[in-house]
Amino acid sequence: MAAERPQSSPKAVKFLFGGLAGMGATVFVQPLDLVKNRMQLSGAGARTREYRSSFHALGSILRHEGVRGIYTGLSAGLLRQATYTTTRLGMYTVLLERLSGADGTPPGFLTKAAVGMSAGATGAFVGTPAEVALIRMTADGRLPPAERRGYRNVFDALLRIVREEGVLTLWRGCGPTMARAVVVNAAQLASYSQSKQFLLDSGYFRDDILCHFCASMISGLVTTAASMPVDIAKTRIQNMRTIDGKPEYRNGLDVLLKVVRHEGFFSLWKGFTPYYARLGPHTVLTFIFLEQMNAAYRRFVLRAAP
């Protein structure tokens, strides 16, 4: 007699848990996102207020804006996860199930990579409005008081952007945002899989949270190096102003060329430390929260044995 396949949670629950897991992780890593964005914008335009390092940036934020200042833009970060991560993880899970064999055999690595990149790009498109609000809210504190946008929260930001600049501004920088998502997903999939296998083969690790964390941090190093130039282009485009009817940058390539010309080649990796420090823990925390919610759902709703 064929073994009965275990009950699975509904697709809506998978989407919901994916978003909640990402939001839970964001609460812990939001200060790193803030520092990363400030570092990437440091030196942009005519600004003379520079951050020498990530620690200098963090110290400056704490000194001038207080402890609450390091959580500036949290509402936008949470909405970004509610849109981007919900779409990305939900779509990835659903497509993976569709492409699995009749006996539940998962598809090969290349198919997983294609699904991951497609899900990432789609999630990035859905999450771009929240991303634009996040970039602007986290950037506000580095501007002189007279030039600050002063958004009260993410919903105030979205409404004012639509009213003052038009609805299409919500998708400003959508191309680089989607490109970053594709690069991040491709780099993460390949490097995480290889890193985990290397650690397990070393004989010093078992397939547990410690192994997952270490593999995530190694993967984060590769992913950060690969995706940061695209990320800095995205950040500056989404934060730019239109002066006398002329935008600061024409496109992502224009951002990269101006950064290299005026700030140096290695400025393309400005904010590397907080970006890297955020990427690994955020991934680990997201999946820890996701696993715990799935376990609770199986136990209390599906009444399945642990």
Short mmCIF file of C-alpha atoms in Angstrom, two decimals:
data_model
loop_
_atom_site.label_atom_id
_atom_site.label_comp_id
_atom_site.label_asym_id
_atom_site.label_seq_id
_atom_site.Cartn_x
_atom_site.Cartn_y
_atom_site.Cartn_z
CA MET A 1 0.00 0.00 0.00
CA ALA A 2 1.41 3.40 -1.00
CA ALA A 3 2.34 5.71 1.84
CA GLU A 4 -0.06 8.58 2.33
CA ARG A 5 1.51 11.90 1.47
CA PRO A 6 1.61 14.30 4.47
CA GLN A 7 -0.90 17.10 4.63
CA SER A 8 0.37 20.40 3.30
CA SER A 9 -0.64 23.90 4.37
CA PRO A 10 -2.75 25.92 1.89
CA LYS A 11 -0.96 28.22 -0.57
CA ALA A 12 -2.41 31.31 1.13
CA VAL A 13 -0.85 30.22 4.44
CA LYS A 14 2.52 29.69 2.72
CA PHE A 15 2.40 33.22 1.32
CA LEU A 16 1.35 34.62 4.72
CA PHE A 17 4.07 32.78 6.66
CA GLY A 18 6.71 33.85 4.13
CA GLY A 19 5.83 37.51 4.63
CA LEU A 20 5.60 37.25 8.42
CA ALA A 21 8.97 35.49 8.59
CA GLY A 22 10.62 38.26 6.57
CA MET A 23 8.96 40.95 8.71
CA GLY A 24 10.14 39.26 11.92
CA ALA A 25 13.74 39.18 10.64
CA THR A 26 13.53 42.85 9.55
CA VAL A 27 12.80 43.97 13.12
CA PHE A 28 16.28 42.72 14.06
CA VAL A 29 18.27 43.93 11.04
CA GLN A 30 16.61 47.30 10.25
CA PRO A 31 19.48 49.33 11.84
CA LEU A 32 21.93 47.64 9.45
CA ASP A 33 19.71 48.53 6.49
CA LEU A 34 19.66 52.15 7.66
CA VAL A 35 23.46 52.32 7.94
CA LYS A 36 23.88 50.62 4.54
CA ASN A 37 21.57 53.13 2.82
CA ARG A 38 23.26 56.11 4.48
CA MET A 39 26.68 54.82 3.45
CA GLN A 40 25.56 54.34 -0.16
CA LEU A 41 24.17 57.87 -0.33
CA SER A 42 27.19 59.42 1.36
CA GLY A 43 28.96 61.54 -1.23
CA ALA A 44 25.94 61.69 -3.57
CA GLY A 45 25.20 65.01 -5.23
CA ALA A 46 26.62 68.04 -3.46
CA ARG A 47 26.55 66.51 0.01
CA THR A 48 29.66 67.13 2.08
CA ARG A 49 28.55 65.21 5.18
CA GLU A 50 30.46 61.94 4.80
CA TYR A 51 30.62 58.72 6.79
CA ARG A 52 34.16 57.37 7.09
CA SER A 53 32.99 53.86 8.03
CA SER A 54 29.94 51.88 9.11
CA PHE A 55 30.77 52.47 12.78
CA HIS A 56 31.19 56.19 12.15
CA ALA A 57 27.79 56.22 10.42
CA LEU A 58 26.13 54.33 13.29
CA GLY A 59 27.74 56.61 15.89
CA SER A 60 26.68 59.72 13.98
CA ILE A 61 23.07 58.48 13.70
CA LEU A 62 22.92 57.68 17.43
CA ARG A 63 24.47 61.04 18.33
CA HIS A 64 22.24 63.20 16.14
CA GLU A 65 18.99 61.19 16.01
CA GLY A 66 19.01 59.07 19.16
CA VAL A 67 18.28 55.37 19.65
CA ARG A 68 14.94 55.72 17.85
CA GLY A 69 16.84 57.08 14.87
CA ILE A 70 18.40 53.71 14.06
CA TYR A 71 14.90 52.35 13.46
CA THR A 72 13.93 55.13 11.05
CA GLY A 73 11.98 53.63 8.15
CA LEU A 74 10.99 50.47 10.03
CA SER A 75 7.37 50.72 8.80
CA ALA A 76 8.64 50.84 5.20
CA GLY A 77 10.99 47.90 5.87
CA LEU A 78 8.08 45.86 7.23
CA LEU A 79 5.85 46.73 4.26
CA ARG A 80 8.69 45.82 1.90
CA GLN A 81 8.91 42.38 3.48
CA ALA A 82 5.11 42.02 3.48
CA THR A 83 5.11 42.61 -0.28
CA TYR A 84 8.51 41.42 -1.57
CA THR A 85 9.12 38.40 0.68
CA THR A 86 5.50 37.25 0.64
CA THR A 87 5.51 37.26 -3.17
CA ARG A 88 9.02 35.80 -3.53
CA LEU A 89 8.77 32.93 -1.04
CA GLY A 90 5.14 32.18 -1.87
CA MET A 91 5.75 32.13 -5.62
CA TYR A 92 8.93 30.07 -5.18
CA THR A 93 7.10 27.47 -3.06
CA VAL A 94 4.12 27.21 -5.42
CA LEU A 95 6.25 26.96 -8.60
CA LEU A 96 8.53 24.39 -6.96
CA GLU A 97 5.51 22.22 -6.09
CA ARG A 98 4.17 22.55 -9.65
CA LEU A 99 7.50 21.50 -11.15
CA SER A 100 8.13 18.62 -8.76
CA GLY A 101 7.59 15.07 -9.90
CA ALA A 102 4.40 13.09 -9.21
CA ASP A 103 6.18 11.37 -6.31
CA GLY A 104 7.27 14.71 -4.82
CA THR A 105 10.80 14.60 -6.25
CA PRO A 106 12.09 18.20 -6.42
CA PRO A 107 13.37 19.59 -9.74
CA GLY A 108 17.09 19.94 -10.56
CA PHE A 109 19.38 22.80 -9.54
CA LEU A 110 19.04 24.79 -12.78
CA THR A 111 15.24 24.67 -12.55
CA LYS A 112 15.41 25.77 -8.92
CA ALA A 113 17.73 28.64 -9.91
CA ALA A 114 15.38 29.76 -12.71
CA VAL A 115 12.39 29.59 -10.34
CA GLY A 116 14.31 31.50 -7.65
CA MET A 117 15.36 34.27 -10.04
CA SER A 118 11.84 34.57 -11.51
CA ALA A 119 10.27 34.68 -8.05
CA GLY A 120 12.86 37.25 -6.92
CA ALA A 121 12.27 39.54 -9.90
CA THR A 122 8.48 39.33 -9.49
CA GLY A 123 8.73 40.00 -5.75
CA ALA A 124 11.04 42.97 -6.41
CA PHE A 125 8.50 44.51 -8.81
CA VAL A 126 5.70 44.16 -6.24
CA GLY A 127 7.92 45.48 -3.44
CA THR A 128 9.44 48.48 -5.29
CA PRO A 129 6.98 51.12 -3.90
CA ALA A 130 7.84 50.11 -0.32
CA GLU A 131 11.54 50.08 -1.30
CA VAL A 132 11.32 53.65 -2.62
CA ALA A 133 9.68 54.75 0.65
CA LEU A 134 12.32 52.87 2.68
CA ILE A 135 15.25 54.49 0.85
CA ARG A 136 13.80 57.98 1.26
CA MET A 137 12.88 57.54 4.92
CA THR A 138 16.28 56.16 5.88
CA ALA A 139 18.03 58.90 3.88
CA ASP A 140 16.15 61.81 5.46
CA GLY A 141 18.35 62.18 8.56
CA ARG A 142 21.47 62.99 6.53
CA LEU A 143 19.82 66.01 4.88
CA PRO A 144 19.68 69.56 6.29
CA PRO A 145 16.34 70.15 8.12
CA ALA A 146 15.03 72.41 5.33
CA GLU A 147 15.52 69.68 2.71
CA ARG A 148 14.06 66.72 4.58
CA ARG A 149 10.92 65.09 3.23
CA GLY A 150 9.59 64.36 6.72
CA TYR A 151 7.47 61.31 5.96
CA ARG A 152 5.62 60.24 9.14
CA ASN A 153 5.35 56.57 8.13
CA VAL A 154 5.35 54.40 5.02
CA PHE A 155 1.71 55.11 4.15
CA ASP A 156 2.25 58.87 4.45
CA ALA A 157 5.32 58.44 2.22
CA LEU A 158 3.41 56.52 -0.46
CA LEU A 159 0.50 58.98 -0.49
CA ARG A 160 2.78 62.02 -0.72
CA ILE A 161 4.92 60.47 -3.46
CA VAL A 162 1.79 59.82 -5.55
CA ARG A 163 0.38 63.28 -4.85
CA GLU A 164 3.60 65.25 -5.34
CA GLU A 165 5.47 63.24 -7.98
CA GLY A 166 2.95 60.92 -9.66
CA VAL A 167 2.12 57.24 -9.25
CA LEU A 168 4.91 56.04 -11.57
CA THR A 169 7.50 57.42 -9.11
CA LEU A 170 6.57 54.51 -6.84
CA TRP A 171 8.30 52.25 -9.36
CA ARG A 172 11.36 54.47 -9.83
CA GLY A 173 14.45 52.28 -9.95
CA CYS A 174 12.32 49.21 -10.64
CA GLY A 175 14.79 47.91 -13.25
CA PRO A 176 17.85 47.94 -10.93
CA THR A 177 15.69 46.60 -8.08
CA MET A 178 14.62 43.60 -10.17
CA ALA A 179 18.19 43.15 -11.49
CA ARG A 180 19.50 43.11 -7.91
CA ALA A 181 16.89 40.50 -6.94
CA VAL A 182 17.95 38.27 -9.85
CA VAL A 183 21.66 38.64 -8.95
CA VAL A 184 21.00 38.05 -5.24
CA ASN A 185 18.87 34.95 -5.83
CA ALA A 186 21.30 33.48 -8.36
CA ALA A 187 24.35 34.12 -6.17
CA GLN A 188 22.62 32.96 -2.97
CA LEU A 189 21.36 29.70 -4.47
CA ALA A 190 24.71 28.69 -5.91
CA SER A 191 26.96 29.89 -3.08
CA TYR A 192 24.73 28.69 -0.22
CA SER A 193 24.42 25.21 -1.69
CA GLN A 194 28.18 24.96 -2.29
CA SER A 195 29.07 26.44 1.12
CA LYS A 196 26.76 24.07 2.98
CA GLN A 197 28.15 21.05 1.12
CA PHE A 198 31.73 22.18 1.82
CA LEU A 199 31.02 22.55 5.56
CA LEU A 200 29.30 19.15 5.76
CA ASP A 201 32.13 17.46 3.85
CA SER A 202 34.68 18.98 6.24
CA GLY A 203 33.42 16.68 9.00
CA TYR A 204 33.21 19.51 11.55
CA PHE A 205 29.54 20.36 10.96
CA ARG A 206 26.20 18.60 11.07
CA ASP A 207 23.09 19.65 9.15
CA ASP A 208 21.81 21.99 11.88
CA ILE A 209 21.27 25.70 12.59
CA LEU A 210 25.01 26.33 13.15
CA CYS A 211 25.81 24.86 9.73
CA HIS A 212 22.99 26.87 8.12
CA PHE A 213 24.22 30.07 9.78
CA CYS A 214 27.85 29.58 8.70
CA ALA A 215 26.79 28.66 5.15
CA SER A 216 24.57 31.75 5.06
CA MET A 217 27.43 34.01 6.13
CA ILE A 218 29.78 32.56 3.47
CA SER A 219 26.99 32.84 0.90
CA GLY A 220 26.32 36.40 2.07
CA LEU A 221 29.93 37.39 1.35
CA VAL A 222 29.67 36.20 -2.27
CA THR A 223 26.17 37.64 -2.73
CA THR A 224 27.13 41.02 -1.26
CA ALA A 225 30.17 41.38 -3.52
CA ALA A 226 28.11 40.45 -6.60
CA SER A 227 25.04 42.58 -5.92
CA MET A 228 26.31 45.80 -4.31
CA PRO A 229 27.05 47.79 -7.50
CA VAL A 230 23.47 47.14 -8.65
CA ASP A 231 22.20 47.98 -5.16
CA ILE A 232 23.96 51.35 -5.00
CA ALA A 233 22.51 52.26 -8.42
CA LYS A 234 19.04 51.34 -7.16
CA THR A 235 19.47 53.30 -3.92
CA ARG A 236 20.60 56.52 -5.58
CA ILE A 237 17.96 56.43 -8.31
CA GLN A 238 15.18 55.92 -5.77
CA ASN A 239 16.42 58.78 -3.58
CA MET A 240 17.24 61.27 -6.36
CA ARG A 241 15.51 64.59 -6.80
CA THR A 242 14.50 66.35 -10.01
CA ILE A 243 16.26 69.74 -10.20
CA ASP A 244 14.93 72.28 -12.70
CA GLY A 245 13.06 69.49 -14.47
CA LYS A 246 16.22 67.39 -14.84
CA PRO A 247 16.75 64.20 -12.80
CA GLU A 248 20.15 63.65 -11.14
CA TYR A 249 20.67 60.35 -12.98
CA ARG A 250 19.43 59.07 -16.35
CA ASN A 251 19.59 55.36 -15.47
CA GLY A 252 21.51 52.77 -13.46
CA LEU A 253 24.54 52.82 -15.77
CA ASP A 254 24.76 56.60 -15.40
CA VAL A 255 24.84 56.17 -11.60
CA LEU A 256 27.68 53.64 -11.79
CA LEU A 257 29.75 55.80 -14.17
CA LYS A 258 29.31 58.92 -12.01
CA VAL A 259 30.15 57.04 -8.80
CA VAL A 260 33.36 55.63 -10.34
CA ARG A 261 34.33 59.01 -11.86
CA HIS A 262 33.67 61.20 -8.80
CA GLU A 263 34.09 58.83 -5.84
CA GLY A 264 36.35 56.03 -7.05
CA PHE A 265 35.87 52.46 -8.24
CA PHE A 266 35.63 50.91 -4.77
CA SER A 267 32.78 53.28 -3.85
CA LEU A 268 30.57 50.82 -5.75
CA TRP A 269 30.90 48.67 -2.61
CA LYS A 270 30.20 51.50 -0.17
CA GLY A 271 28.19 50.14 2.77
CA PHE A 272 29.61 46.63 2.27
CA THR A 273 29.94 45.83 6.00
CA PRO A 274 26.34 46.57 7.09
CA TYR A 275 24.95 45.02 3.89
CA TYR A 276 26.93 41.83 4.51
CA ALA A 277 26.15 41.82 8.24
CA ARG A 278 22.45 42.13 7.39
CA LEU A 279 22.22 39.56 4.60
CA GLY A 280 23.31 36.41 6.48
CA PRO A 281 21.37 36.94 9.73
CA HIS A 282 18.26 38.12 7.84
CA THR A 283 18.27 34.93 5.76
CA VAL A 284 18.81 32.72 8.81
CA LEU A 285 16.18 34.52 10.92
CA THR A 286 13.66 34.44 8.06
CA PHE A 287 13.96 30.67 7.69
CA ILE A 288 14.01 30.05 11.46
CA PHE A 289 10.76 32.01 11.84
CA LEU A 290 9.32 30.29 8.77
CA GLU A 291 10.16 26.80 10.10
CA GLN A 292 8.68 27.59 13.52
CA MET A 293 5.42 28.92 12.03
CA ASN A 294 5.12 25.90 9.74
CA ALA A 295 5.76 23.54 12.67
CA ALA A 296 3.13 25.31 14.77
CA TYR A 297 0.62 25.17 11.91
CA ARG A 298 1.20 21.43 11.40
CA ARG A 299 0.87 20.80 15.12
CA PHE A 300 -2.10 22.98 16.06
CA VAL A 301 -4.08 23.22 12.80
CA LEU A 302 -3.31 20.05 10.88
CA ARG A 303 -2.96 18.06 14.13
CA ALA A 304 0.04 16.27 12.65
CA ALA A 305 2.54 14.42 14.80
CA PRO A 306 5.78 16.37 15.49
#
